[in-house]
């Protein structure tokens, strides 16, 4: 597998962990001194919002700061159009991201209405921006050294 | 072309066939004993919805079970963040998917309204989930042996 | 880096340039005799809408024809499920695209409302279709020779 594909796959596991609200799986992708830096991108002029230092803080944030899914709820953190640079054991990946919120409808006590067709519920894009990740290869595996999250939309602090 | 890229390309042709409602193109991606298994994912606890066995059943489902596009309508089955494993002639790919429904506006008899700008119509995400595919390489080509479709939203049966 | 990854990366820079409304960055991806052809796809029967010849025309179109982002606004041109063919220094890439419009809410003079959580604003898919690009490798770099844009939705002319 190419270095670029391996790096993409780390981000693929990152978004799976986010959607499963699995802090341990998320933390396992980070170097021991890895960190997350969150910014409000403000149309290209980033303003710092917060930082997380080390896998334990990352894990706690996924488990406690991300809202759990309601019944029949799920999310999809999706990434797009990676720009990847690799130089030996150093790498960077810059992707666009879109987060979709998925809310399944509850089946009515009397069953679905006559003629109801297709998926029942709503899907809403709720967050967008860029992930800019610094990656390091160690022990044959790529790890996240720094995960920069640049949010397009303002977030109440 | 890498094995991983070839496997991704099979899924790229899969979503093209779905959006074109082209049963023959879809069926041509499957092994003779290939199958589709559809589940309601139920937030991570899959419940079987249906199965299709063999390319003919797959083709018929695309042609007859998927609703045809209305005039000026289209769809985009899009896939995201693949996790790919290859072991010789065996492979798996796990992707997120989002389906967008596209409904073009009809040009009014008197022409578009004064000042109308940009694309005229609506685009709606209507379905999300995961595709988990088992692939086999035979005769130098990757084929779908099993297409697992895990839907986030419940579907009336 | 594989030829396919390099070609994907050209499109990744293309969508970054579109979202930054950066005509110079966009033009730098095209061959001197490169062109853009825009079609209304009309459910698979393309009708020509317009053409741009050469990097200067491409740059001018990005800078003057694409509407600038309003305050707190941004966009994401995202591409999906590439089908890539490479033959020596010639290549093609066919992708689905979705454009999302992002409108950040303005922070109220009295601060965000009590209990406001998560990203404040709206994200809307406004355009979809296919990019079908003809690429040429020259001087060790892949360039866009022809960018075909096939829009799903009609556009007032």
XYZ file of C-alpha atoms in Angstrom:
471
model
C 0.000 0.000 0.000
C 1.365 3.440 -0.887
C 2.307 5.905 1.851
C -0.433 8.235 0.596
C -3.088 5.506 0.845
C -1.903 4.610 4.370
C -2.178 8.250 5.424
C -5.679 8.500 3.948
C -6.607 5.361 5.838
C -5.610 6.956 9.158
C -8.117 9.734 8.456
C -10.694 7.127 7.415
C -10.307 5.523 10.856
C -10.431 8.976 12.455
C -13.867 9.723 10.994
C -15.121 6.224 11.859
C -14.066 6.815 15.492
C -15.780 10.222 15.530
C -19.053 8.778 14.233
C -18.936 5.836 16.649
C -18.114 8.271 19.508
C -15.269 5.844 20.256
C -12.656 7.773 22.213
C -10.264 4.830 22.542
C -10.283 4.175 18.786
C -9.679 7.874 18.120
C -6.864 8.124 20.678
C -5.118 5.073 19.193
C -4.403 7.085 16.024
C -2.362 9.767 17.829
C 1.295 9.893 18.834
C 1.870 10.054 22.622
C 2.587 13.784 22.252
C -0.008 14.266 19.521
C -2.468 17.117 19.732
C -5.662 18.559 18.282
C -5.960 22.261 17.536
C -9.409 23.652 16.751
C -9.938 26.943 14.939
C -12.849 28.976 13.662
C -11.578 29.470 10.120
C -13.369 32.828 9.675
C -13.208 32.684 5.863
C -9.458 32.041 5.846
C -8.248 33.950 8.932
C -8.165 31.242 11.631
C -9.026 32.127 15.245
C -8.038 29.539 17.911
C -10.939 27.897 19.746
C -9.275 25.136 21.737
C -6.536 22.540 22.028
C -6.263 18.960 23.225
C -2.900 17.523 24.252
C -2.189 13.797 24.164
C -4.312 10.733 23.405
C -6.078 10.755 26.796
C -7.416 14.259 26.280
C -8.436 13.328 22.733
C -10.262 10.248 23.982
C -12.048 12.166 26.726
C -13.179 14.838 24.260
C -14.718 12.271 21.908
C -16.476 10.496 24.756
C -17.652 13.528 26.718
C -17.635 16.608 24.463
C -19.279 15.105 21.380
C -22.982 14.696 21.982
C -24.061 11.024 22.010
C -26.359 9.957 19.203
C -30.057 9.916 20.112
C -32.037 6.726 19.414
C -31.969 5.974 15.649
C -29.381 8.738 15.237
C -25.977 8.564 13.576
C -23.487 10.889 11.951
C -21.057 10.825 9.040
C -17.851 12.807 9.190
C -16.811 12.702 5.516
C -13.556 13.957 3.983
C -12.883 15.096 0.431
C -10.175 16.003 -2.056
C -7.018 15.242 -0.056
C -3.766 17.051 -0.774
C -1.026 14.789 0.581
C 2.698 15.443 0.872
C 5.144 12.764 2.023
C 8.840 13.288 2.786
C 10.336 10.140 4.296
C 8.652 9.556 7.653
C 6.972 12.982 7.616
C 3.685 13.674 5.955
C 0.805 16.123 5.756
C -2.752 15.733 4.558
C -5.211 18.563 3.901
C -8.845 17.608 3.309
C -12.213 19.255 3.177
C -14.740 17.809 5.590
C -18.528 17.791 5.797
C -20.405 16.385 8.802
C -23.875 14.998 8.202
C -26.343 14.455 11.014
C -28.706 11.527 10.528
C -31.994 11.276 12.440
C -34.039 8.167 11.811
C -37.809 8.471 12.073
C -39.533 6.377 14.701
C -41.795 3.730 13.267
C -45.361 4.779 14.188
C -47.203 2.450 16.577
C -49.622 1.653 13.752
C -46.824 0.976 11.267
C -45.433 3.182 8.488
C -48.112 5.170 6.666
C -49.652 3.633 3.556
C -47.417 4.406 0.584
C -44.360 5.389 2.643
C -41.296 4.663 0.487
C -37.581 4.954 0.928
C -35.506 5.935 3.916
C -37.525 7.441 6.774
C -35.796 10.320 8.533
C -33.705 13.383 7.849
C -30.083 13.956 6.853
C -28.594 17.377 7.427
C -25.111 18.785 6.800
C -24.279 20.512 10.087
C -20.582 21.340 9.959
C -17.885 21.892 7.335
C -14.266 22.940 7.147
C -10.769 21.586 6.683
C -8.665 19.040 8.507
C -4.956 19.791 8.192
C -3.015 16.920 9.700
C 0.683 16.465 10.390
C 1.575 12.776 10.300
C 4.660 10.850 11.405
C 5.659 7.318 10.516
C 7.057 5.296 13.414
C 7.361 1.531 13.769
C 6.006 1.085 10.241
C 2.748 2.918 11.002
C 1.542 6.456 10.297
C 0.316 8.416 13.343
C -1.328 11.804 13.823
C 1.132 14.275 15.341
C -1.146 17.289 14.983
C -4.750 17.413 13.890
C -5.751 20.924 12.833
C -9.540 21.366 12.628
C -10.634 24.521 10.820
C -14.382 25.078 11.217
C -16.231 27.223 8.691
C -19.034 28.131 11.062
C -18.740 29.980 14.375
C -19.270 27.946 17.542
C -20.539 29.438 20.822
C -17.780 29.213 23.425
C -2.635 1.053 -11.121
C -2.505 -0.156 -7.510
C -4.843 -2.914 -6.314
C -6.435 -0.418 -3.919
C -7.144 2.067 -6.746
C -8.628 -0.725 -8.889
C -10.929 -1.747 -6.053
C -12.012 1.851 -5.521
C -12.716 2.090 -9.217
C -15.109 -0.884 -9.055
C -17.144 1.029 -6.458
C -16.926 4.164 -8.625
C -18.550 2.191 -11.454
C -21.080 0.767 -8.985
C -22.338 4.231 -8.012
C -22.363 5.374 -11.663
C -24.565 2.355 -12.508
C -26.890 3.104 -9.581
C -27.346 6.742 -10.643
C -27.889 5.796 -14.284
C -30.363 3.080 -13.184
C -28.308 0.799 -15.441
C -28.906 -2.748 -14.265
C -26.617 -4.337 -16.872
C -23.693 -2.068 -15.926
C -24.272 -2.852 -12.249
C -24.551 -6.611 -12.829
C -21.290 -6.637 -14.825
C -19.369 -5.762 -11.634
C -20.471 -8.905 -9.759
C -19.087 -12.433 -9.743
C -21.516 -15.065 -11.109
C -22.238 -16.113 -7.515
C -22.020 -12.560 -6.189
C -24.670 -11.209 -3.898
C -26.071 -8.081 -2.269
C -27.114 -8.071 1.371
C -29.112 -5.116 2.673
C -29.379 -4.228 6.347
C -30.940 -1.528 8.470
C -27.850 -0.629 10.485
C -29.855 0.465 13.549
C -26.986 2.518 15.005
C -24.523 -0.368 14.741
C -26.744 -3.436 15.319
C -27.611 -4.550 11.762
C -31.026 -6.063 11.004
C -31.368 -7.901 7.646
C -33.752 -6.327 5.144
C -33.160 -8.295 1.967
C -30.779 -10.199 -0.264
C -30.108 -10.464 -3.984
C -28.321 -13.499 -5.417
C -26.436 -13.355 -8.697
C -25.982 -10.682 -11.355
C -29.446 -11.174 -12.874
C -31.202 -10.439 -9.600
C -28.911 -7.436 -9.080
C -29.700 -6.125 -12.537
C -33.436 -6.580 -12.087
C -33.350 -4.759 -8.755
C -31.611 -1.722 -10.251
C -33.991 -1.609 -13.176
C -37.227 -2.327 -11.336
C -36.778 -1.611 -7.611
C -34.982 1.737 -7.850
C -37.422 4.453 -8.779
C -36.686 5.945 -12.223
C -35.621 9.591 -12.244
C -38.422 12.053 -12.964
C -37.881 14.607 -15.759
C -34.868 16.840 -14.904
C -34.094 14.497 -12.010
C -30.855 12.724 -11.184
C -29.104 11.224 -8.183
C -25.575 10.926 -6.829
C -24.551 7.906 -4.812
C -21.275 9.175 -3.315
C -18.739 7.200 -1.259
C -16.244 8.480 1.286
C -13.210 7.547 3.368
C -12.502 4.014 2.146
C -10.759 1.474 4.353
C -9.269 -1.097 1.984
C -7.522 -4.367 2.774
C -5.896 -6.509 0.094
C -4.464 -10.001 0.569
C -3.470 -11.496 -2.771
C -6.635 -11.956 -4.827
C -8.895 -11.194 -1.854
C -9.900 -7.719 -0.823
C -12.384 -5.747 1.221
C -13.479 -2.133 1.051
C -15.535 -0.293 3.670
C -16.880 3.141 2.736
C -19.380 5.630 3.992
C -22.055 6.563 1.472
C -24.421 9.489 1.041
C -27.140 9.544 -1.627
C -28.216 12.927 -2.951
C -31.476 13.409 -4.805
C -31.401 16.108 -7.484
C -34.614 17.711 -8.780
C -34.173 20.282 -11.531
C -36.685 23.106 -11.686
C -38.796 23.386 -14.825
C -38.088 26.513 -16.837
C -41.236 28.650 -16.584
C -43.153 29.205 -19.834
C -42.246 32.901 -19.609
C -38.555 32.161 -18.960
C -36.600 32.226 -15.702
C -37.622 35.057 -13.360
C -35.728 38.343 -13.622
C -32.586 38.089 -11.496
C -32.631 34.278 -11.190
C -29.029 33.174 -10.697
C -27.238 29.873 -10.305
C -28.533 26.334 -10.455
C -32.344 26.064 -10.422
C -33.674 23.164 -8.385
C -33.130 21.321 -5.150
C -30.514 18.880 -3.892
C -31.347 16.727 -0.899
C -29.375 14.040 0.946
C -31.894 11.195 1.234
C -29.933 8.156 2.371
C -26.690 7.368 4.191
C -24.833 4.378 5.507
C -21.929 2.080 4.795
C -21.020 -0.198 1.922
C -18.906 -3.136 3.050
C -17.757 -5.051 -0.005
C -15.902 -8.323 -0.376
C -13.912 -8.321 -3.610
C -12.163 -11.089 -5.540
C -9.594 -10.777 -8.289
C -10.088 -13.190 -11.193
C -8.722 -12.964 -14.736
C -6.831 -9.805 -13.818
C -9.987 -7.941 -12.737
C -11.543 -7.185 -9.352
C -15.170 -8.260 -8.920
C -17.758 -7.826 -6.189
C -18.350 -11.112 -4.365
C -20.561 -9.609 -1.661
C -21.952 -6.108 -1.422
C -23.123 -5.347 2.103
C -25.365 -2.265 2.264
C -25.917 -0.905 5.776
C -28.622 1.780 5.813
C -28.711 4.330 8.620
C -32.407 5.080 8.236
C -35.289 2.626 8.580
C -37.100 1.620 5.383
C -40.767 0.525 5.303
C -40.923 -3.127 4.239
C 3.375 9.284 -5.835
C 1.336 7.348 -8.398
C 0.143 9.033 -11.596
C -3.449 8.514 -10.456
C -2.789 10.245 -7.108
C -1.071 13.151 -8.888
C -4.067 13.562 -11.196
C -6.456 13.495 -8.230
C -4.306 16.120 -6.553
C -4.711 18.479 -9.530
C -8.487 18.298 -9.033
C -7.995 18.805 -5.287
C -6.179 22.056 -6.068
C -8.895 22.941 -8.591
C -11.639 22.786 -5.960
C -9.478 24.682 -3.427
C -9.008 27.466 -6.012
C -12.760 27.545 -6.737
C -13.650 27.866 -3.050
C -10.996 30.544 -2.448
C -12.209 32.393 -5.593
C -8.516 32.416 -6.556
C -8.367 32.858 -10.328
C -4.552 32.773 -10.489
C -4.375 29.488 -8.563
C -7.052 28.002 -10.837
C -5.373 29.220 -14.038
C -2.031 27.739 -12.939
C -3.519 24.231 -13.292
C -4.294 24.603 -17.001
C -2.164 24.116 -20.105
C -1.612 27.307 -22.162
C -4.218 26.038 -24.640
C -6.375 24.471 -21.935
C -10.090 25.072 -21.873
C -13.263 24.715 -19.822
C -16.490 23.496 -21.391
C -19.708 23.835 -19.406
C -22.819 21.824 -20.131
C -26.273 21.402 -18.683
C -26.246 17.608 -18.420
C -30.044 17.285 -18.870
C -30.170 13.792 -17.341
C -27.448 12.469 -19.642
C -27.998 14.478 -22.860
C -25.531 17.379 -22.485
C -26.430 20.824 -23.854
C -23.529 23.331 -24.183
C -23.746 26.381 -21.936
C -20.375 28.054 -22.381
C -16.649 27.752 -22.987
C -13.499 29.359 -21.642
C -10.275 29.263 -23.657
C -6.879 29.581 -22.021
C -5.725 30.257 -18.461
C -6.475 33.999 -18.605
C -10.116 33.411 -19.423
C -10.291 30.756 -16.709
C -8.777 33.120 -14.165
C -11.120 35.948 -15.104
C -14.143 33.667 -14.810
C -13.216 32.587 -11.278
C -12.549 36.143 -10.190
C -15.495 37.837 -11.884
C -18.171 35.226 -12.704
C -18.214 33.320 -9.418
C -20.008 35.339 -6.774
C -17.692 36.418 -3.930
C -18.439 34.929 -0.529
C -20.518 37.161 1.754
C -19.166 37.846 5.274
C -18.840 34.545 7.204
C -19.583 32.694 3.948
C -17.593 29.941 2.290
C -18.149 27.094 -0.131
C -16.933 23.546 -0.647
C -16.625 22.096 -4.114
C -16.259 18.389 -3.297
C -15.483 15.531 -5.703
C -16.305 11.855 -5.355
C -15.672 8.405 -6.803
C -13.032 9.165 -9.452
C -12.628 6.967 -12.509
C -9.080 7.554 -13.735
C -7.379 6.283 -16.883
C -3.691 6.876 -17.595
C -1.867 6.074 -20.832
C 1.679 7.435 -20.743
C 1.459 11.228 -20.598
C -2.287 11.231 -21.310
C -4.925 10.843 -18.661
C -8.611 11.320 -17.928
C -10.496 11.645 -14.670
C -14.270 11.489 -14.250
C -15.701 12.497 -10.862
C -19.013 13.360 -9.331
C -19.136 16.767 -7.705
C -21.319 18.400 -5.060
C -21.026 22.087 -4.169
C -22.009 23.100 -0.639
C -22.774 26.695 0.262
C -21.854 27.673 3.817
C -23.420 30.699 5.517
C -22.173 31.472 9.012
C -24.604 33.082 11.422
C -23.704 36.511 12.765
C -23.030 36.522 16.478
C -25.887 38.523 18.040
C -24.879 41.800 19.700
C -25.916 40.297 23.038
C -23.947 37.084 22.425
C -25.146 33.651 21.335
C -28.500 32.656 22.849
C -28.456 30.688 26.108
C -28.027 27.008 25.287
C -26.810 27.555 21.720
C -24.626 24.561 20.828
C -22.613 23.485 17.832
C -21.932 25.243 14.551
C -24.094 28.331 13.985
C -25.227 28.769 10.398
C -26.519 26.805 7.438
C -24.938 24.435 4.940
C -26.766 23.785 1.696
C -25.904 21.636 -1.334
C -26.506 24.005 -4.268
C -25.010 22.323 -7.314
C -24.114 18.817 -8.485
C -22.827 17.106 -11.590
C -19.729 15.590 -13.118
C -16.284 16.886 -13.928
C -14.738 15.060 -16.880
C -11.145 16.215 -17.263
C -8.563 15.516 -19.930
C -5.065 15.748 -18.432
C -1.606 15.924 -20.002
C 1.747 15.349 -18.352
C 4.446 17.819 -19.396
C 7.685 18.703 -17.635
C 6.937 16.098 -14.967
C 3.619 17.696 -13.990
C -0.001 16.888 -14.836
C -2.041 19.766 -16.313
C -5.675 20.210 -17.257
C -6.080 20.231 -21.030
C -9.885 20.220 -20.974
C -12.204 20.580 -18.019
C -15.696 19.391 -18.853
C -18.301 20.546 -16.319
C -21.648 18.764 -16.578
C -24.266 20.454 -14.384
C -27.309 18.471 -13.231
C -29.484 21.533 -12.720
C -30.498 24.098 -15.333
C -28.890 27.542 -15.105
C -30.557 30.737 -16.383
C -28.502 32.129 -19.284
